[in-house]
Structures are given as C-alpha cells and as structure tokens.
mmCIF file of C-alpha atoms in Angstrom:
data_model
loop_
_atom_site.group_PDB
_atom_site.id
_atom_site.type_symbol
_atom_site.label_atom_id
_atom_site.label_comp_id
_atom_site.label_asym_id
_atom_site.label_seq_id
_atom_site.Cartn_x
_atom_site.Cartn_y
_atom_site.Cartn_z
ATOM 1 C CA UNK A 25 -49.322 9.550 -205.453
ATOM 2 C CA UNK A 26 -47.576 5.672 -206.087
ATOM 3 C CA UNK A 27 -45.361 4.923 -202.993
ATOM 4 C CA UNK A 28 -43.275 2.109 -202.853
ATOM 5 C CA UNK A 29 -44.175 -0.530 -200.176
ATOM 6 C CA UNK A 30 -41.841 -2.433 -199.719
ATOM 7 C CA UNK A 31 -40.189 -2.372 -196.616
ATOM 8 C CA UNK A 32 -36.830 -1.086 -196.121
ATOM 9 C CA UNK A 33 -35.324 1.466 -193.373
ATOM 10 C CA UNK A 34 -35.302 4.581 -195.902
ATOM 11 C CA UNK A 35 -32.188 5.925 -193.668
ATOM 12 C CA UNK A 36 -30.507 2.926 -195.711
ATOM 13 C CA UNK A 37 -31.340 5.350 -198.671
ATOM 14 C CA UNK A 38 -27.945 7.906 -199.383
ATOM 15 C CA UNK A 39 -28.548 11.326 -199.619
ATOM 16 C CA UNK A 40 -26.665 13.474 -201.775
ATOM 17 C CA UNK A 41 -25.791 17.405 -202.277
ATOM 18 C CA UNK A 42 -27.901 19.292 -203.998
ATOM 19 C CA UNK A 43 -26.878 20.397 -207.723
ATOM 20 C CA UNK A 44 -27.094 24.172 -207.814
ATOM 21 C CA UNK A 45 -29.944 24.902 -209.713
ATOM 22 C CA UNK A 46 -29.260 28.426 -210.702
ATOM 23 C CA UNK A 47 -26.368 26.290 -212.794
ATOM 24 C CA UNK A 48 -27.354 26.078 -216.232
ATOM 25 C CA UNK A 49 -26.429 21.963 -217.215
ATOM 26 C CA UNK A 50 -24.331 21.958 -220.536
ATOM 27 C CA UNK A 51 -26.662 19.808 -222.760
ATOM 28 C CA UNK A 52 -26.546 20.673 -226.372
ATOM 29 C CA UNK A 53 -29.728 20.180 -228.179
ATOM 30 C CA UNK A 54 -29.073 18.345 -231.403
ATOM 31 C CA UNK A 55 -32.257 18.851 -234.059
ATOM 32 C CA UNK A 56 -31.384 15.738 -236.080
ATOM 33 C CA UNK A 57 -33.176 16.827 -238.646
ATOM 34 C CA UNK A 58 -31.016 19.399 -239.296
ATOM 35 C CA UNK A 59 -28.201 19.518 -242.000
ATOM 36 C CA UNK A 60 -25.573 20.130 -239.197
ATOM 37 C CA UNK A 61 -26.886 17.538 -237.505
ATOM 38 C CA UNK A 62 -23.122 15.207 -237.562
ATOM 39 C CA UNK A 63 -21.002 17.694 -236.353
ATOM 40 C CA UNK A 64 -23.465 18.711 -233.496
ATOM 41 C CA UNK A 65 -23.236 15.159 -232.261
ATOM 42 C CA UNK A 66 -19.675 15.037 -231.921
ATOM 43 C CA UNK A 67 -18.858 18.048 -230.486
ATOM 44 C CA UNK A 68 -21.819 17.224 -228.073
ATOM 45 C CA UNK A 69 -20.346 13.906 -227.581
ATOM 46 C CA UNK A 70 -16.724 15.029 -227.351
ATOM 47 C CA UNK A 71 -17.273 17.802 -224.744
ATOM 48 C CA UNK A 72 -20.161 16.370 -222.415
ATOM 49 C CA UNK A 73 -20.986 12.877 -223.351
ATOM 50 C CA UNK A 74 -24.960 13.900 -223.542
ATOM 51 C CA UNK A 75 -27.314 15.683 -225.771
ATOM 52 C CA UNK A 76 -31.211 16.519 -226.121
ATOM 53 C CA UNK A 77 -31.924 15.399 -229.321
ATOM 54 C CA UNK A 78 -35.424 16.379 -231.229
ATOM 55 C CA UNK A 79 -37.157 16.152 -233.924
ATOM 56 C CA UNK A 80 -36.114 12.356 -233.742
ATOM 57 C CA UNK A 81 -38.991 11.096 -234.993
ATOM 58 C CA UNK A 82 -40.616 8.836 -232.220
ATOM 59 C CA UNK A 83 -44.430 9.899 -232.204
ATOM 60 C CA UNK A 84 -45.846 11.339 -229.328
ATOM 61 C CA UNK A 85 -48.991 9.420 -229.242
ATOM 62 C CA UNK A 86 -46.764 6.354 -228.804
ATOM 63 C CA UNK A 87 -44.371 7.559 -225.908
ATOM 64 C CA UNK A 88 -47.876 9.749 -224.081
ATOM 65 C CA UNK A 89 -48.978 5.432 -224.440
ATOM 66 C CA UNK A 90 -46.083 3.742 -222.693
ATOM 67 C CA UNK A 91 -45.897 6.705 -219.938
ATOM 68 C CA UNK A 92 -49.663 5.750 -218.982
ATOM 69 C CA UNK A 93 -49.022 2.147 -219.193
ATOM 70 C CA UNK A 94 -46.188 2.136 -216.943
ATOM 71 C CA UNK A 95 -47.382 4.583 -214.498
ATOM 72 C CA UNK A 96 -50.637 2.127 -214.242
ATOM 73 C CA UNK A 97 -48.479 -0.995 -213.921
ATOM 74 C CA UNK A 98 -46.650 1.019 -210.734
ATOM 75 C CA UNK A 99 -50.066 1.717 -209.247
ATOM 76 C CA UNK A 100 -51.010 -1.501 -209.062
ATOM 77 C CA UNK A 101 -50.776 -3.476 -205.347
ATOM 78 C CA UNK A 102 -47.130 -4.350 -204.570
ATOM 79 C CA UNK A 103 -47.909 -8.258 -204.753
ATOM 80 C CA UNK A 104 -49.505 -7.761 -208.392
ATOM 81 C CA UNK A 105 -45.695 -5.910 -209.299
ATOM 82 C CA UNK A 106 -43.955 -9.101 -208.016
ATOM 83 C CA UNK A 107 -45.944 -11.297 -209.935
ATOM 84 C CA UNK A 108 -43.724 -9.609 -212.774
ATOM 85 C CA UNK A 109 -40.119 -10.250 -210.855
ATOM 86 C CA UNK A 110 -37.726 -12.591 -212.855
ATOM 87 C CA UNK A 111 -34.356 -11.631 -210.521
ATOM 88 C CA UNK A 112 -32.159 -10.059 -212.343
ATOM 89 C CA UNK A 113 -34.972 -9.050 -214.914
ATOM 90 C CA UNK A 114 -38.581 -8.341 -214.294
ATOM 91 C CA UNK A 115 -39.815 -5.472 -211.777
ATOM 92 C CA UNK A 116 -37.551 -4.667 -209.107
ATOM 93 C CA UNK A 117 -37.186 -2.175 -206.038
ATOM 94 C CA UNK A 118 -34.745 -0.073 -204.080
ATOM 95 C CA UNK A 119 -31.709 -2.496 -204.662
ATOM 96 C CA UNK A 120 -29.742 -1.550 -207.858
ATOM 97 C CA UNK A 121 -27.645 -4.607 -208.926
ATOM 98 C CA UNK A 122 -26.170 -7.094 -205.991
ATOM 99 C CA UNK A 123 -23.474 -4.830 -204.392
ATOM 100 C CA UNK A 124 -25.484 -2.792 -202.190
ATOM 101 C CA UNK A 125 -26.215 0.040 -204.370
ATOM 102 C CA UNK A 126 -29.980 0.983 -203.304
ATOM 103 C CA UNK A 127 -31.812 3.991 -204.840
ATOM 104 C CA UNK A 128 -35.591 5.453 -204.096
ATOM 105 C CA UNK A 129 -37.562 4.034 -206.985
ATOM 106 C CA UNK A 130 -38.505 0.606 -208.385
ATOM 107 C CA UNK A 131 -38.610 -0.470 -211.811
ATOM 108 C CA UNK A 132 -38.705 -2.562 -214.665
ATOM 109 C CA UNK A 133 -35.614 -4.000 -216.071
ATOM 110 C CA UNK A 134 -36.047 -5.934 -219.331
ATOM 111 C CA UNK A 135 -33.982 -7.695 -222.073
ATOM 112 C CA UNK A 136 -34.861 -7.212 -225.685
ATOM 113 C CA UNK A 137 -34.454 -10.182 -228.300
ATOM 114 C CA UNK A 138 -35.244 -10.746 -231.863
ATOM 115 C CA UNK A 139 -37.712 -7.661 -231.823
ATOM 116 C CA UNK A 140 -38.938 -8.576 -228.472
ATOM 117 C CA UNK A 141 -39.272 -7.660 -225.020
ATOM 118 C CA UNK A 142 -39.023 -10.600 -222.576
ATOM 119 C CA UNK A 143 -41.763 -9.747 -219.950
ATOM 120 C CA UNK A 144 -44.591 -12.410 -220.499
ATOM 121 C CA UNK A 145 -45.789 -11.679 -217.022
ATOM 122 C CA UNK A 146 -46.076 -7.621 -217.502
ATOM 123 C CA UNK A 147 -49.604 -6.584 -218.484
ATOM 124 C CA UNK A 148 -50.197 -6.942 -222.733
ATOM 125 C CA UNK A 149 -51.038 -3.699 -223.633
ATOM 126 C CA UNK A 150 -47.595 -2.377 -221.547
ATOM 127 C CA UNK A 151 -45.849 -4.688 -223.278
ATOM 128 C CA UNK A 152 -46.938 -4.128 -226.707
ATOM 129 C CA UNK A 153 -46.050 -0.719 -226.113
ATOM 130 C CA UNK A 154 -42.817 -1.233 -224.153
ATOM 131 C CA UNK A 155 -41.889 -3.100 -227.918
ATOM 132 C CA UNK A 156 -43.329 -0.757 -230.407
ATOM 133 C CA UNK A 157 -41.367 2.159 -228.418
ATOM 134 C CA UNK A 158 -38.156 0.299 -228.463
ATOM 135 C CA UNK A 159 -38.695 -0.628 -232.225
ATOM 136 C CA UNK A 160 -38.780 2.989 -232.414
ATOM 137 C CA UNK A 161 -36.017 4.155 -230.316
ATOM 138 C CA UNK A 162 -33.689 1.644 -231.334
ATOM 139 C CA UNK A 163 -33.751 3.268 -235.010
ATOM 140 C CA UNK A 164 -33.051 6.886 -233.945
ATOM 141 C CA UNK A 165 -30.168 4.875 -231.848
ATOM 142 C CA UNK A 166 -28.610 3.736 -235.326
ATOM 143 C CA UNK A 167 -29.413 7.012 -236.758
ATOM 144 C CA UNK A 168 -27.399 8.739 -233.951
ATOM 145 C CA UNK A 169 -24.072 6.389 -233.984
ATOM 146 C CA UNK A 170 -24.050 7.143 -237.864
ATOM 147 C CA UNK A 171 -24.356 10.728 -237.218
ATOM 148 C CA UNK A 172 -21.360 10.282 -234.481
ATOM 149 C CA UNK A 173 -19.499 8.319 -237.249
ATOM 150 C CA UNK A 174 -20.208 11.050 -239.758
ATOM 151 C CA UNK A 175 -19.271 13.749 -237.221
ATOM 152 C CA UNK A 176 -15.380 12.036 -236.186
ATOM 153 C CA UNK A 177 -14.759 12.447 -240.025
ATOM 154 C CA UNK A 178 -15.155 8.847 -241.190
ATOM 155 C CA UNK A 179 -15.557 8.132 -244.723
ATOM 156 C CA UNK A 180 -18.917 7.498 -245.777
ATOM 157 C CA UNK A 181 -18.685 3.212 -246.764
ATOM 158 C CA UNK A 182 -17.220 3.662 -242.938
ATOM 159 C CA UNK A 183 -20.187 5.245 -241.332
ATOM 160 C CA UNK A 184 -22.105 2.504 -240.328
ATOM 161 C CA UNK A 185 -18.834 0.750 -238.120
ATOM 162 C CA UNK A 186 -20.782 2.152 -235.080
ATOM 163 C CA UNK A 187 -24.212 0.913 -235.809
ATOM 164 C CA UNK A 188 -23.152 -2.651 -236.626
ATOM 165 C CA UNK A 189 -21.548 -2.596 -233.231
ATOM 166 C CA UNK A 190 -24.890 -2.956 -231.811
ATOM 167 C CA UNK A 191 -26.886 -4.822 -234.788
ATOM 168 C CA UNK A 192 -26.434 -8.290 -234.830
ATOM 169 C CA UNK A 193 -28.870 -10.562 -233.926
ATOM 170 C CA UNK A 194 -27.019 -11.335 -230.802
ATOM 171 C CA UNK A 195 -26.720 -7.803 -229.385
ATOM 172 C CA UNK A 196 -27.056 -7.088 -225.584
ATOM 173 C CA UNK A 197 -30.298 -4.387 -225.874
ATOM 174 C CA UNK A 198 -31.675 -3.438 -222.271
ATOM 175 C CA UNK A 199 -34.926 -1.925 -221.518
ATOM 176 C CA UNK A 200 -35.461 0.366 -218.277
ATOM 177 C CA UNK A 201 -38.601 1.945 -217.135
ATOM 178 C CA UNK A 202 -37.728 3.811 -213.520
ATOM 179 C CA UNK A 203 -40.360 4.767 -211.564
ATOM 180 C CA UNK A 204 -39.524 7.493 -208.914
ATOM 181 C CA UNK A 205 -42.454 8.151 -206.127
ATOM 182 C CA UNK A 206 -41.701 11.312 -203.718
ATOM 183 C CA UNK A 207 -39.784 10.883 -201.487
ATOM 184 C CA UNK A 208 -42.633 10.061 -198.107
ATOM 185 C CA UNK A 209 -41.571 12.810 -195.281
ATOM 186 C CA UNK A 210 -39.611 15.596 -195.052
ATOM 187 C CA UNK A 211 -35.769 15.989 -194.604
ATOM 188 C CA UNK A 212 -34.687 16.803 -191.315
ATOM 189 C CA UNK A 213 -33.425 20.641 -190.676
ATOM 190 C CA UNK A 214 -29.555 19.222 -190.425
ATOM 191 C CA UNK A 215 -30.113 18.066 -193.877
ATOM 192 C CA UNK A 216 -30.970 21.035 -195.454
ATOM 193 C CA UNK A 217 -29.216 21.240 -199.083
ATOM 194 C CA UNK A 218 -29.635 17.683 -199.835
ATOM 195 C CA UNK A 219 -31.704 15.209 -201.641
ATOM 196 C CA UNK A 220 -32.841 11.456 -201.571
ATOM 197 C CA UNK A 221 -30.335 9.284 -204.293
ATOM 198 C CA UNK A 222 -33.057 7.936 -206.804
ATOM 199 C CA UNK A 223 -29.984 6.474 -209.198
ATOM 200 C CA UNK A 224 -26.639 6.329 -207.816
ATOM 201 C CA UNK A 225 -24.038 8.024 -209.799
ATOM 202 C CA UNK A 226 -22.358 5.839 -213.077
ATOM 203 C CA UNK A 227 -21.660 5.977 -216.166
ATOM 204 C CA UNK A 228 -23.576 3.592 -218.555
ATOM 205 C CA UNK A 229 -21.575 0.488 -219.732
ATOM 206 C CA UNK A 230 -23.199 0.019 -222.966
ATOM 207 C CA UNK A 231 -22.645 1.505 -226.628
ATOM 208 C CA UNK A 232 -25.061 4.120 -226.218
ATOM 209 C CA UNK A 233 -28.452 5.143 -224.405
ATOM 210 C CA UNK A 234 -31.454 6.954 -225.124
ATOM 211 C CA UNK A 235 -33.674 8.253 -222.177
ATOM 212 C CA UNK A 236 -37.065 9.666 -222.096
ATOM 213 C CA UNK A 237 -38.677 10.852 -219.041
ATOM 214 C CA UNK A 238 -42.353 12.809 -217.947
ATOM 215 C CA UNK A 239 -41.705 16.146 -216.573
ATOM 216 C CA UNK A 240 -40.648 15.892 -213.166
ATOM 217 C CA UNK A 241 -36.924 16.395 -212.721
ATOM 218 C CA UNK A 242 -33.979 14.687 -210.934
ATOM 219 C CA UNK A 243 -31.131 13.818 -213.565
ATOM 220 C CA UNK A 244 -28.212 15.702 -212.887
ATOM 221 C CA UNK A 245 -24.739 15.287 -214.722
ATOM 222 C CA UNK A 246 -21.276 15.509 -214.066
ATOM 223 C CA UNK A 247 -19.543 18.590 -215.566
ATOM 224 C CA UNK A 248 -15.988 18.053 -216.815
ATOM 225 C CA UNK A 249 -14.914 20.082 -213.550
ATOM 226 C CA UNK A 250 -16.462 18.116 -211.469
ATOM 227 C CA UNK A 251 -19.627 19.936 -210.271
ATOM 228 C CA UNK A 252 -23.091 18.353 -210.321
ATOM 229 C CA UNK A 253 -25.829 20.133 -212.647
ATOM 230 C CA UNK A 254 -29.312 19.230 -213.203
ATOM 231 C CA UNK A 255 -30.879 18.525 -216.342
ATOM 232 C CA UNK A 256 -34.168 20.091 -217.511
ATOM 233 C CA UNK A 257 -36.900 17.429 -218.191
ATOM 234 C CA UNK A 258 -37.939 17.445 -221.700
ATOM 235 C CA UNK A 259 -41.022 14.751 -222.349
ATOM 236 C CA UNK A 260 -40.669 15.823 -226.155
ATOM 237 C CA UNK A 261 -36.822 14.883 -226.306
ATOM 238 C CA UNK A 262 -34.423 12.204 -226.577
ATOM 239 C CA UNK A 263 -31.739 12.794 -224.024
ATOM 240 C CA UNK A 264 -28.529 10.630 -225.900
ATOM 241 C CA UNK A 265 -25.844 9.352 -223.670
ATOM 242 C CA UNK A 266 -22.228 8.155 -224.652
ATOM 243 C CA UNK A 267 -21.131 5.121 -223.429
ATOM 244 C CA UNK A 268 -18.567 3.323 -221.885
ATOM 245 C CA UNK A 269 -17.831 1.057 -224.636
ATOM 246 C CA UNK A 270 -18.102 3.913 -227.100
ATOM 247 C CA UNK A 271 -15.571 6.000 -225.165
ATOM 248 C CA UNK A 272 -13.432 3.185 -225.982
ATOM 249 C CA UNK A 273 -14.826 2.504 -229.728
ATOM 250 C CA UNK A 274 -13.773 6.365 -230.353
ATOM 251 C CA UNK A 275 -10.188 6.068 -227.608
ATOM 252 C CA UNK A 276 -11.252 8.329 -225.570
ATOM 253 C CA UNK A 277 -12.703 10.851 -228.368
ATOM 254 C CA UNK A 278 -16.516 10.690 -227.177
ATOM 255 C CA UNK A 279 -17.157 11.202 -222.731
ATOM 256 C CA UNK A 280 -19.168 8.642 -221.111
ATOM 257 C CA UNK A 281 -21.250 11.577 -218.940
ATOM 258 C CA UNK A 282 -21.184 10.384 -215.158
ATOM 259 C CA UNK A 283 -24.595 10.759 -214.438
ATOM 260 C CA UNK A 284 -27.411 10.039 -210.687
ATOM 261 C CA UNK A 285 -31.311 10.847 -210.317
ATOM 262 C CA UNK A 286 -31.893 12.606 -207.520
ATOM 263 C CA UNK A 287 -35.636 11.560 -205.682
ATOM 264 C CA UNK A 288 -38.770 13.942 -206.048
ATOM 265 C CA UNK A 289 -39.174 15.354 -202.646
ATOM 266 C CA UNK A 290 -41.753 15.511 -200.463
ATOM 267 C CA UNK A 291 -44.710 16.506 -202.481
ATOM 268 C CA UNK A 292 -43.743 16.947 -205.706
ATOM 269 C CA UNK A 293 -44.719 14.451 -208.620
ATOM 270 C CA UNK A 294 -43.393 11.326 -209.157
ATOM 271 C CA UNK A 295 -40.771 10.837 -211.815
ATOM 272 C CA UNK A 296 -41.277 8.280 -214.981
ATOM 273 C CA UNK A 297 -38.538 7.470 -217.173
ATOM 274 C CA UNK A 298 -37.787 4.686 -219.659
ATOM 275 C CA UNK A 299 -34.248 4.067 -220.736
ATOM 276 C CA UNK A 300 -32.809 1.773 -224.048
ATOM 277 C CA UNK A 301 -29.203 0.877 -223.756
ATOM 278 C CA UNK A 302 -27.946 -0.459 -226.974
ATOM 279 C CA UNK A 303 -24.891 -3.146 -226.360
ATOM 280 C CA UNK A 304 -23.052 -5.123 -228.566
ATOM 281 C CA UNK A 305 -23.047 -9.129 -228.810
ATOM 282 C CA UNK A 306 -21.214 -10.747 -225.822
ATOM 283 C CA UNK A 307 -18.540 -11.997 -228.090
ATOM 284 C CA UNK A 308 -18.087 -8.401 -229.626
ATOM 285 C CA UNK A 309 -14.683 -7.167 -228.879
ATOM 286 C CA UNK A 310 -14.200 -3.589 -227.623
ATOM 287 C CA UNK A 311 -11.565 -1.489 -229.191
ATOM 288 C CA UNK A 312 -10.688 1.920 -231.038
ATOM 289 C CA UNK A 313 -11.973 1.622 -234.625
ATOM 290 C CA UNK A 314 -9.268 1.393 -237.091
ATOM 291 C CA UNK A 315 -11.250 3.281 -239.078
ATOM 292 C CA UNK A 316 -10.867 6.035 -236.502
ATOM 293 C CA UNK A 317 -7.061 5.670 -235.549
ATOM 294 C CA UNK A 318 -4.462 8.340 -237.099
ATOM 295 C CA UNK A 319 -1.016 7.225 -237.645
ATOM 296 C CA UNK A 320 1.001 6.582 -234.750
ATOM 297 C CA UNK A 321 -1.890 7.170 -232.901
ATOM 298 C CA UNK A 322 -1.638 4.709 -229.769
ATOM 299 C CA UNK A 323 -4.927 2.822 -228.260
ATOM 300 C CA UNK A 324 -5.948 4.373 -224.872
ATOM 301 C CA UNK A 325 -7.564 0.988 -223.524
ATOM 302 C CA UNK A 326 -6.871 -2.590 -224.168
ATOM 303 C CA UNK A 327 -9.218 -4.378 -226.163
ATOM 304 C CA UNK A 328 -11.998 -6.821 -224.055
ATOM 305 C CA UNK A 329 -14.996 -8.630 -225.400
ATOM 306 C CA UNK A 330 -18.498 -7.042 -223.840
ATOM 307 C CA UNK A 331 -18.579 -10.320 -222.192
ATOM 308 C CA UNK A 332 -15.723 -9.514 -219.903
ATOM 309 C CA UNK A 333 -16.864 -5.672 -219.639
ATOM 310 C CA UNK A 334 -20.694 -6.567 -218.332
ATOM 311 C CA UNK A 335 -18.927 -9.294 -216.221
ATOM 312 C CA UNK A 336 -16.942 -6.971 -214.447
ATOM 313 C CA UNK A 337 -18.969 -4.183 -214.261
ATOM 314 C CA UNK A 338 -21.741 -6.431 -212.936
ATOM 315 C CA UNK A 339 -19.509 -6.890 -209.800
ATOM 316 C CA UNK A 340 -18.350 -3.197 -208.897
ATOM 317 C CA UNK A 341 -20.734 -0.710 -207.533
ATOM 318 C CA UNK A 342 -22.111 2.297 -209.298
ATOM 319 C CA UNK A 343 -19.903 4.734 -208.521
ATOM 320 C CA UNK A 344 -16.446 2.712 -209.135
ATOM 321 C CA UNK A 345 -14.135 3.512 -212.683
ATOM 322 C CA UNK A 346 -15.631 0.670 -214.464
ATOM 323 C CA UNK A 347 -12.872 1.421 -216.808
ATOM 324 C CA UNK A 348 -10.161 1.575 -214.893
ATOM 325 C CA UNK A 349 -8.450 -1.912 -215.520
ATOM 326 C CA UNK A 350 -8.635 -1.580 -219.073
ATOM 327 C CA UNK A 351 -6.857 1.800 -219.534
ATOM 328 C CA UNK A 352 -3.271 1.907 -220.813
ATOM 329 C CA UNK A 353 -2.989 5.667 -220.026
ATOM 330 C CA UNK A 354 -5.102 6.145 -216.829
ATOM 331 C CA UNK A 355 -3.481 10.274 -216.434
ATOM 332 C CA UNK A 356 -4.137 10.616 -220.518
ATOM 333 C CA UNK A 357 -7.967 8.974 -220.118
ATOM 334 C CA UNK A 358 -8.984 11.818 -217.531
ATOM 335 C CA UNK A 359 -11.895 9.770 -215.838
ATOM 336 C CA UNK A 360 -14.089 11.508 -214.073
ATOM 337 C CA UNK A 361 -14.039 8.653 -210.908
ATOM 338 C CA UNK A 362 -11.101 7.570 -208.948
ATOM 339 C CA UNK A 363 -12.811 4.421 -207.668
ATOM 340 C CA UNK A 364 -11.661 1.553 -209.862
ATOM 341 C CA UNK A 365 -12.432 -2.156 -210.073
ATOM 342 C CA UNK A 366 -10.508 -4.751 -209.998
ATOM 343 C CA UNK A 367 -9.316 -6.690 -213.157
ATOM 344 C CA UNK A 368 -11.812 -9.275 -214.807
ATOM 345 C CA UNK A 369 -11.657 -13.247 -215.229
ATOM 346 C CA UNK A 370 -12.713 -14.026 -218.187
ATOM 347 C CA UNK A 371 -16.725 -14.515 -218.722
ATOM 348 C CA UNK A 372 -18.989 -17.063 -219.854
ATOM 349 C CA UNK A 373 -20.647 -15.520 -223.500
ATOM 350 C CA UNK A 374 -24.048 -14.783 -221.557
ATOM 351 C CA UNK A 375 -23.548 -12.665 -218.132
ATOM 352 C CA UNK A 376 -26.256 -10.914 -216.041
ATOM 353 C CA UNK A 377 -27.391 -7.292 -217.117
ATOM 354 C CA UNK A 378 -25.515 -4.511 -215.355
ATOM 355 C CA UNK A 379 -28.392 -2.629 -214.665
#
C-alpha cells in the first residue's frame, strides 16, 4: 500500500456521514455512440449534472498506461514527489487550495498549454502519457458540449457555441491526478457510520469535467434532495460533470452536481483518479447563450469574465455557493449550498487554478 508521509495530525482530517450504500446514485449512462446520444446528455445534464459516458473512444491501453504511471510516481519516496512541487501546480498533499480545506490524498495538479502539460520535473514517460490522455479526453470533451448543444435544441451552425467556449488557444485546461491511500488505522467505535473526507464537497468551477478513476470507490454525489449517494467506479467510463460556468452558459438549464471523495478505509485499496477540467480563456465572459435564450426569457446570473469567477472562487472554501454573488434570482437558481462568497474585485487576466 502508498501512504502519505507527510506529517500532519490526521484528526485535522474531517470526517463525514456515510452515503447509504443500499442507495442506488442517479447516474445515467450515456453510450455516445448511440443515435440518442444528444438528448441523453441533456436530460442527464438537466436532472443530475453527471453522467457515465462509454463507448467514448479513449483506448484502454492508453488510460491502463497513465494509471501505472501515476500510481508509480506516488510510490516513489516523499522527497522524490517534492522534487515535482511548483506551489500552486506540481504534486501536492492534504491541503486543497489556501483556505484550509485539507482532504486524505495527495496529488498532481497540472496546467495544460498549447497541447502540453507543464510538469518538466514529473517523470517522462508519466508525462508523455499524462499528454497523450488529455489529447484524448479533451476531444470526447468537445464531442460532449456539442452533444449538450444538440440536446437544448440549438440549431445545428449553433452547435459548436459550447465547444468554442473552451477552444481558444488561451483556454484555462486543468489536469488532476488524485491519489487516495487507505486511510492508516481504524475509526474509533463513536465514529461508527462515518468516513475520512478524501475531496471536500464542491461543485467544479469550470465548463465541464471528465473523470476517470481505477476501481476503488469513494465519489459520492449530491441528489437534488439533498442526500449523499455513492457512485459506482467504472475504470472503462467517462464520468461527465456539468459545470459551474455551464450552469450559467445554459441559465440554470444544466446542474453543476455537488460532489466529495470519501477516503478508502482501513484496508481497502487505494483510489487513483485523473480529472480534465475544460475552462474558458480568462478574458471569456460568462453568460446565457443567446443562442439558448427564449423570448422574454430573463438571465438567471449576471455576466463575469472567468477571470473574476477563478478569482473568487480561488478565495472561498470548497463547500461555499461559489455562485452565489452572481445570481439575480438566488430562490429561482435552487443551489444546492447555502454558504456563499462574497462579491469579487475584479482580476488580473491570469489567476491561480482553483483546484
């Protein structure tokens, strides 16, 4: 088993309540392949904010590659992992952004530009791979937001609005490979029913996400009532999360999913999951499509640039309504979180990633 070494009082670690895992979690599988594919992403989208997509075309051979590079690169000694550390970028572990949001895992956390992951220090054949997989993962990503445009009924010179949200030379593209070991001793009996936080609850900030994890389990959502569910691991699947900044692309049409990890316990396998968040340019502005708006229909959110977004998202915690500020309608945008952060100053064009 990988532990993490650093040191750190692990009753600084949250616990949370367990999901019940007799409940089945809502999560459509979309086969994009399939000639109902649009409409299956926007009803997924529209209800939950998540789906399992397959038969999305990323080869195994090449995601079975990055899983063994990344689980070596987390065995290696804990000096050799900070030789990789570029604060905020690089590897990282336990501390989740600079608010005091701390989790049971360490990771990688990597910008993408011009076809590239920035990670000279990481060993070359993870990187190569870490860049041929988000080569890969970043297509079904347009593929998805055309299907999503497709789906809400736009017409078809109008269904790649979505994509170009995220394809300029200048977008904001994350990389995140999470590395969760078990969690090192057992609960005590008064704590019975709960588990070790991995990932703090949130919703993502960016356009969209794709996530692809080994088989050990841990990600739970956020039902639209409220209750916590966990999510079957799926190595063979895409698992396709909506947004923040798509919520607001669509007004409220698609749910950004509130989502947390939950820690392997004591003896189970470690969990291994690598994440793409696809984000616009810092200068893109963030409003309901046009395209998309009926008439008379009124905008849910006031318009920001991602710039401002990141900026203040950067300073809340995990768990806060990172939306919040921006909503005109707070009762009509039904967010799942009643923490909210405070209004933004405006941001200089190139901000720290989220997370």
């Amino acid at each position: 088993m990988v532990g993490i070494t650093v040191p750190m009082s692990m009753d600084k670690i949250p616990l949370v309540k367990c999901a019940n895992a007799a409940a089945a979690a809502a999560v459509p599988t979309v086969d994009l392949s399939a000639p109902g594919a649009a409409a299956a992403v926007e009803q997924a989208c529209r209800s939950v904010g998540i789906f399992r997509a397959i038969n999305h075309g990323v080869p195994t051979a090449l995601t079975d590659a990055l899983e063994a590079g990344a689980a070596a690169f987390f065995a290696l000694p804990h000096k050799k992992k900070l030789e990789a550390s570029a604060n905020p970028l690089g590897y990282g572990s336990k501390s989740i952004g600079r608010n005091g949001d701390v989790g049971w895992l360490e990771y990688i956390l990597l910008s993408v530009g011009s076809g590239s992951v920035a990670a000279a220090s990481l060993p070359p054949s993870l990187r190569a791979a870490l860049e041929e997989y988000t080569d890969a993962v970043r297509e079904v990503g347009a593929r998805v937001l055309e299907l999503m445009a497709e789906g809400l009924g736009l017409a078809e010179e109008n269904r790649g609005v979505l994509r170009r949200v995220v394809a300029s030379d200048e977008a904001d593209e994350i990389v995140r490979v999470n590395h969760y070991p078990p969690w090192p001793c057992p609960l005590a009996a008064g704590q019975r029913g709960r588990g070790v936080t991995g990932f703090g609850e949130h919703t993502d900030p960016q356009v969209i996400s794709l996530l692809r994890s080994n088989r050990t389990g841990g990600l739970q959502i956020m039902l639209p009532d409220g209750r916590w569910v966990p999510v079957a691991p799926d190595p063979d699947s895409l698992f396709v999360n909506v947004g923040d900044s798509l919520r607001v692309l669509t007004n409220g049409r698609f749910h950004s999913v509130k989502h947390r990890v939950v820690a392997p316990a004591e003896g189970e396998q470690s969990r291994l999951s690598v994440i793409y968040f696809g984000g616009p340019a810092p200068t893109q502005r963030i409003a309901p499509l046009p395209e998309l708006m009926r008439e008379g229909e009124l905008s849910m959110y006031r318009d920001f640039t991602w710039a401002e977004y990141k900026k203040a998202a950067y300073k809340s915690r995990l768990g806060d309504n990172r939306l919040g500020p921006f909503e005109l309608f707070p009762s009509a945008a039904q967010d799942c979180s009643s923490n909210a952060v405070q209004p933004p100053a405006p941001a200089p064009p190139h901000v720290a990633p989220v997370h």
